Amino acid sequence: MQKAIKRWFPLFVLPTVVAFIISFIAPFIMGIYLSFTKFKTVSNAKWVGISNYTKAFQDSDFVNALWFTVKFTIVSVITINVIAFLLALLLTKSIKGTNLFRTIFFMPNLIGGIVLGYIWLMIINGVLSYFDVSITYDASYGFWGLVILMNWQLIGYMMIIYIAGIQNVSPDLLEAADIDGATNFQKLIKITVPQVMPSITICTFLTLTNSFKLFDQNLALTAGAPGTETQMLALDIYNTFYGRVDYQGVGQAKAVVFFIIVAVIALTQLYLTRSKEVES
Amino acid sequence: MAEIKTQVPVVDENGVKGQFIPKRDTKKVIIADEADTKVKTKMESKDIPFFILLIVLACVFIAPILLVLMNSFKGKLFLSNAPFAFPDGDSFVGFDNYTEGAEKIGFFGAFLTSVFITVFSVALIIVCTSMCAWFIVRVKKWYSQLLYLLCAFSMIVPFQMVMYPMTQVASNLKLNNMVGIIFVYLGFGAGLAVFMFVGFIKGVPLEIEEAAMIDGCGPVRTFFLVVFPILKPTAITVAILNAMWIWNDYLLPYLLLGASETRTLPMAIQYLRGGYGSIDMANMMAMIVLSIIPIVIFYLACQKYIIKGIVAGAVKG
């Protein structure tokens, strides 16, 4: 049977593989090579060693963006996951209309990043207009604006995953704890949280990588203003490529650094939370 | 990436219990319809404060959209002065913002472009990656394994890493048009889609396919008549995740189509931001309303599938 299928290789595998190579594999390898060169188009690259990397780290915009992204990621991962988990706890109680609430909380997630950015730009500027300023007045406005936006977008999504996890907690364990006289808080900490650890892993992973890679929302809400103070990594890399002359090599070096950070964060986080999961 | 593999969730809505559940899958994610039945249970009095809290929160969640809707009927000046006031005699401009904005950004053209790209990309991704995943599972050779690992790997690589070279490769190959971009989306969507299909197909018993082959079905007919129908639940999940991504994607179409006059919906919205960062917020609000309406309709129509798809697709990195 394997032989019969193998003969159909061109039909089954080739379309996907060709597309995958053109849009991912080849650009990825070229990207690593180009980060060590000076280039305008990919065909006229000149080897310059690691000077792109040193330039990238000397670039105050890049360091600033890195720092801004890290702060933003920490704050939004914590707020999103805590609120989403609490909401999921509420919605797994016997409360009327859980379905309707679930529908409402999830909806913002379907709206794209660009549109989300402009919705919140209007609201935040509206609130700030009472103080006669706008979101570009201070970097901290942009920061908290992005945090609020991200919460609004992702809470519903994470809540859905947490609800599935909580509904999966074995009722026997909870009943046993009841008989032993455990309080609700003890049950939550000792039973529910360890049991939903797989959901916590997934949700932290998703919020972490999504916050770190944020681009559309950043572009629409502040576009980096004031100056480049609210520029996150993805936007800074984009601007290095397309906004500066002769900086493509540095942009590519920044992108490689960005990739390494994302990969390290993602893998460490998966490893750490996985090790806390209990075998059910 | 090996860590992720153990997390392949099971979507099995056809009642084919256990049979197709991958053996190595220890943690099942139950996609519960339990919440649906809970609606009828009686609420205890101690839960009433929570109920009120939820109502308040729901209002907070809905408020931004209502504000956008309200402001889309207001004139430019009034929007910046009093964004939270209801439109009244002075500020109300009817559908002016809608007609003006739609004309300025070519809304309907952009809408059709987005529909075209999303529908065909999703269809191509479903057909091609499911075939590819079946091949990977059934033909146990080093290259199948390598391809699978590369797909899993591609999920943690941020777009900026390949952005610049990819744009150049695509324009050299003349993929920077509405049809070419579909092919590029196949490449970018392949990682997650192949990963999810492989996870599911590993649990599909070989016997069914063998029976079909013995009865004289070639691999192609076996796949489309026997295997593909079994994959339906995963196909729906993959379709929803990819549709949400492609419909809302801004950067990739901007890089590939930006030079031409073709615009997708997110590009058209972004187009309202003028050259010096000035934004016509009144038109913007109207265009946002128009672009949200199809999403809301789609959501309300396939809510069940979307929520199942989200839970099942939560493996995405």
PDB file of N, CA, C and O in Angstrom, chain B residues 140-169:
ATOM      1  N   LYS B 140       6.089   5.889   5.401  1.00  0.00           N
ATOM      2  CA  LYS B 140       7.060   6.093   6.487  1.00  0.00           C
ATOM      3  C   LYS B 140       8.472   6.137   5.925  1.00  0.00           C
ATOM      4  O   LYS B 140       9.168   5.135   5.867  1.00  0.00           O
ATOM      5  N   LYS B 141       8.876   7.302   5.503  1.00  0.00           N
ATOM      6  CA  LYS B 141      10.209   7.505   4.947  1.00  0.00           C
ATOM      7  C   LYS B 141      10.812   8.717   5.647  1.00  0.00           C
ATOM      8  O   LYS B 141      10.097   9.516   6.233  1.00  0.00           O
ATOM      9  N   TRP B 142      12.126   8.859   5.518  1.00  0.00           N
ATOM     10  CA  TRP B 142      12.786   9.960   6.220  1.00  0.00           C
ATOM     11  C   TRP B 142      12.252  11.320   5.786  1.00  0.00           C
ATOM     12  O   TRP B 142      12.107  12.235   6.581  1.00  0.00           O
ATOM     13  N   TYR B 143      11.922  11.431   4.477  1.00  0.00           N
ATOM     14  CA  TYR B 143      11.500  12.768   4.024  1.00  0.00           C
ATOM     15  C   TYR B 143      10.131  13.153   4.556  1.00  0.00           C
ATOM     16  O   TYR B 143       9.841  14.330   4.743  1.00  0.00           O
ATOM     17  N   SER B 144       9.263  12.147   4.798  1.00  0.00           N
ATOM     18  CA  SER B 144       7.973  12.489   5.401  1.00  0.00           C
ATOM     19  C   SER B 144       8.201  13.064   6.797  1.00  0.00           C
ATOM     20  O   SER B 144       7.612  14.071   7.186  1.00  0.00           O
ATOM     21  N   GLN B 145       9.078  12.388   7.530  1.00  0.00           N
ATOM     22  CA  GLN B 145       9.366  12.821   8.895  1.00  0.00           C
ATOM     23  C   GLN B 145       9.970  14.223   8.908  1.00  0.00           C
ATOM     24  O   GLN B 145       9.582  15.081   9.708  1.00  0.00           O
ATOM     25  N   LEU B 146      10.895  14.463   7.986  1.00  0.00           N
ATOM     26  CA  LEU B 146      11.549  15.763   7.899  1.00  0.00           C
ATOM     27  C   LEU B 146      10.522  16.862   7.608  1.00  0.00           C
ATOM     28  O   LEU B 146      10.509  17.918   8.244  1.00  0.00           O
ATOM     29  N   LEU B 147       9.637  16.564   6.660  1.00  0.00           N
ATOM     30  CA  LEU B 147       8.632  17.543   6.283  1.00  0.00           C
ATOM     31  C   LEU B 147       7.740  17.886   7.482  1.00  0.00           C
ATOM     32  O   LEU B 147       7.429  19.047   7.741  1.00  0.00           O
ATOM     33  N   TYR B 148       7.383  16.857   8.233  1.00  0.00           N
ATOM     34  CA  TYR B 148       6.541  17.063   9.405  1.00  0.00           C
ATOM     35  C   TYR B 148       7.240  17.950  10.434  1.00  0.00           C
ATOM     36  O   TYR B 148       6.655  18.893  10.969  1.00  0.00           O
ATOM     37  N   LEU B 149       8.517  17.669  10.685  1.00  0.00           N
ATOM     38  CA  LEU B 149       9.260  18.474  11.656  1.00  0.00           C
ATOM     39  C   LEU B 149       9.383  19.925  11.189  1.00  0.00           C
ATOM     40  O   LEU B 149       9.245  20.857  11.979  1.00  0.00           O
ATOM     41  N   LEU B 150       9.615  20.113   9.882  1.00  0.00           N
ATOM     42  CA  LEU B 150       9.730  21.482   9.360  1.00  0.00           C
ATOM     43  C   LEU B 150       8.411  22.235   9.522  1.00  0.00           C
ATOM     44  O   LEU B 150       8.390  23.426   9.833  1.00  0.00           O
ATOM     45  N   CYS B 151       7.298  21.527   9.316  1.00  0.00           N
ATOM     46  CA  CYS B 151       5.988  22.160   9.478  1.00  0.00           C
ATOM     47  C   CYS B 151       5.789  22.615  10.920  1.00  0.00           C
ATOM     48  O   CYS B 151       5.354  23.731  11.177  1.00  0.00           O
ATOM     49  N   ALA B 152       6.137  21.722  11.856  1.00  0.00           N
ATOM     50  CA  ALA B 152       5.998  22.077  13.268  1.00  0.00           C
ATOM     51  C   ALA B 152       6.912  23.249  13.596  1.00  0.00           C
ATOM     52  O   ALA B 152       6.516  24.199  14.288  1.00  0.00           O
ATOM     53  N   PHE B 153       8.121  23.218  13.057  1.00  0.00           N
ATOM     54  CA  PHE B 153       9.095  24.284  13.308  1.00  0.00           C
ATOM     55  C   PHE B 153       8.579  25.633  12.801  1.00  0.00           C
ATOM     56  O   PHE B 153       8.715  26.663  13.466  1.00  0.00           O
ATOM     57  N   SER B 154       7.946  25.616  11.621  1.00  0.00           N
ATOM     58  CA  SER B 154       7.520  26.881  11.010  1.00  0.00           C
ATOM     59  C   SER B 154       6.516  27.630  11.885  1.00  0.00           C
ATOM     60  O   SER B 154       6.351  28.837  11.757  1.00  0.00           O
ATOM     61  N   MET B 155       5.857  26.893  12.797  1.00  0.00           N
ATOM     62  CA  MET B 155       4.842  27.559  13.611  1.00  0.00           C
ATOM     63  C   MET B 155       5.421  28.527  14.636  1.00  0.00           C
ATOM     64  O   MET B 155       4.735  29.424  15.094  1.00  0.00           O
ATOM     65  N   ILE B 156       6.682  28.330  15.027  1.00  0.00           N
ATOM     66  CA  ILE B 156       7.229  29.262  16.019  1.00  0.00           C
ATOM     67  C   ILE B 156       8.075  30.366  15.391  1.00  0.00           C
ATOM     68  O   ILE B 156       8.616  31.203  16.091  1.00  0.00           O
ATOM     69  N   VAL B 157       8.196  30.361  14.078  1.00  0.00           N
ATOM     70  CA  VAL B 157       8.990  31.407  13.429  1.00  0.00           C
ATOM     71  C   VAL B 157       8.118  32.630  13.162  1.00  0.00           C
ATOM     72  O   VAL B 157       7.102  32.526  12.487  1.00  0.00           O
ATOM     73  N   PRO B 158       8.498  33.796  13.710  1.00  0.00           N
ATOM     74  CA  PRO B 158       7.685  34.985  13.456  1.00  0.00           C
ATOM     75  C   PRO B 158       7.786  35.437  12.007  1.00  0.00           C
ATOM     76  O   PRO B 158       8.813  35.216  11.348  1.00  0.00           O
ATOM     77  N   PHE B 159       6.724  36.061  11.525  1.00  0.00           N
ATOM     78  CA  PHE B 159       6.651  36.460  10.123  1.00  0.00           C
ATOM     79  C   PHE B 159       7.793  37.392   9.724  1.00  0.00           C
ATOM     80  O   PHE B 159       8.309  37.303   8.607  1.00  0.00           O
ATOM     81  N   GLN B 160       8.209  38.286  10.626  1.00  0.00           N
ATOM     82  CA  GLN B 160       9.251  39.266  10.284  1.00  0.00           C
ATOM     83  C   GLN B 160      10.551  38.593   9.856  1.00  0.00           C
ATOM     84  O   GLN B 160      11.331  39.157   9.113  1.00  0.00           O
ATOM     85  N   MET B 161      10.762  37.378  10.355  1.00  0.00           N
ATOM     86  CA  MET B 161      11.994  36.654  10.025  1.00  0.00           C
ATOM     87  C   MET B 161      12.092  36.384   8.519  1.00  0.00           C
ATOM     88  O   MET B 161      13.170  36.456   7.923  1.00  0.00           O
ATOM     89  N   VAL B 162      10.981  36.046   7.883  1.00  0.00           N
ATOM     90  CA  VAL B 162      11.027  35.693   6.459  1.00  0.00           C
ATOM     91  C   VAL B 162      10.438  36.794   5.578  1.00  0.00           C
ATOM     92  O   VAL B 162      10.418  36.663   4.356  1.00  0.00           O
ATOM     93  N   MET B 163       9.961  37.861   6.217  1.00  0.00           N
ATOM     94  CA  MET B 163       9.210  38.888   5.494  1.00  0.00           C
ATOM     95  C   MET B 163       9.933  39.432   4.257  1.00  0.00           C
ATOM     96  O   MET B 163       9.403  39.361   3.144  1.00  0.00           O
ATOM     97  N   TYR B 164      11.148  39.907   4.453  1.00  0.00           N
ATOM     98  CA  TYR B 164      11.828  40.598   3.354  1.00  0.00           C
ATOM     99  C   TYR B 164      12.241  39.661   2.213  1.00  0.00           C
ATOM    100  O   TYR B 164      11.893  39.917   1.052  1.00  0.00           O
ATOM    101  N   PRO B 165      12.952  38.560   2.524  1.00  0.00           N
ATOM    102  CA  PRO B 165      13.294  37.638   1.429  1.00  0.00           C
ATOM    103  C   PRO B 165      12.053  37.074   0.734  1.00  0.00           C
ATOM    104  O   PRO B 165      12.036  36.961  -0.488  1.00  0.00           O
ATOM    105  N   MET B 166      11.029  36.777   1.524  1.00  0.00           N
ATOM    106  CA  MET B 166       9.813  36.192   0.931  1.00  0.00           C
ATOM    107  C   MET B 166       9.191  37.161  -0.062  1.00  0.00           C
ATOM    108  O   MET B 166       8.782  36.761  -1.160  1.00  0.00           O
ATOM    109  N   THR B 167       9.126  38.438   0.299  1.00  0.00           N
ATOM    110  CA  THR B 167       8.542  39.422  -0.602  1.00  0.00           C
ATOM    111  C   THR B 167       9.305  39.464  -1.923  1.00  0.00           C
ATOM    112  O   THR B 167       8.712  39.550  -2.996  1.00  0.00           O
ATOM    113  N   GLN B 168      10.638  39.365  -1.823  1.00  0.00           N
ATOM    114  CA  GLN B 168      11.444  39.412  -3.039  1.00  0.00           C
ATOM    115  C   GLN B 168      11.262  38.168  -3.889  1.00  0.00           C
ATOM    116  O   GLN B 168      11.107  38.256  -5.097  1.00  0.00           O
ATOM    117  N   VAL B 169      11.278  37.009  -3.225  1.00  0.00           N
ATOM    118  CA  VAL B 169      11.074  35.756  -3.958  1.00  0.00           C
ATOM    119  C   VAL B 169       9.715  35.793  -4.652  1.00  0.00           C
ATOM    120  O   VAL B 169       9.595  35.487  -5.837  1.00  0.00           O
TER     121      VAL B 169
END
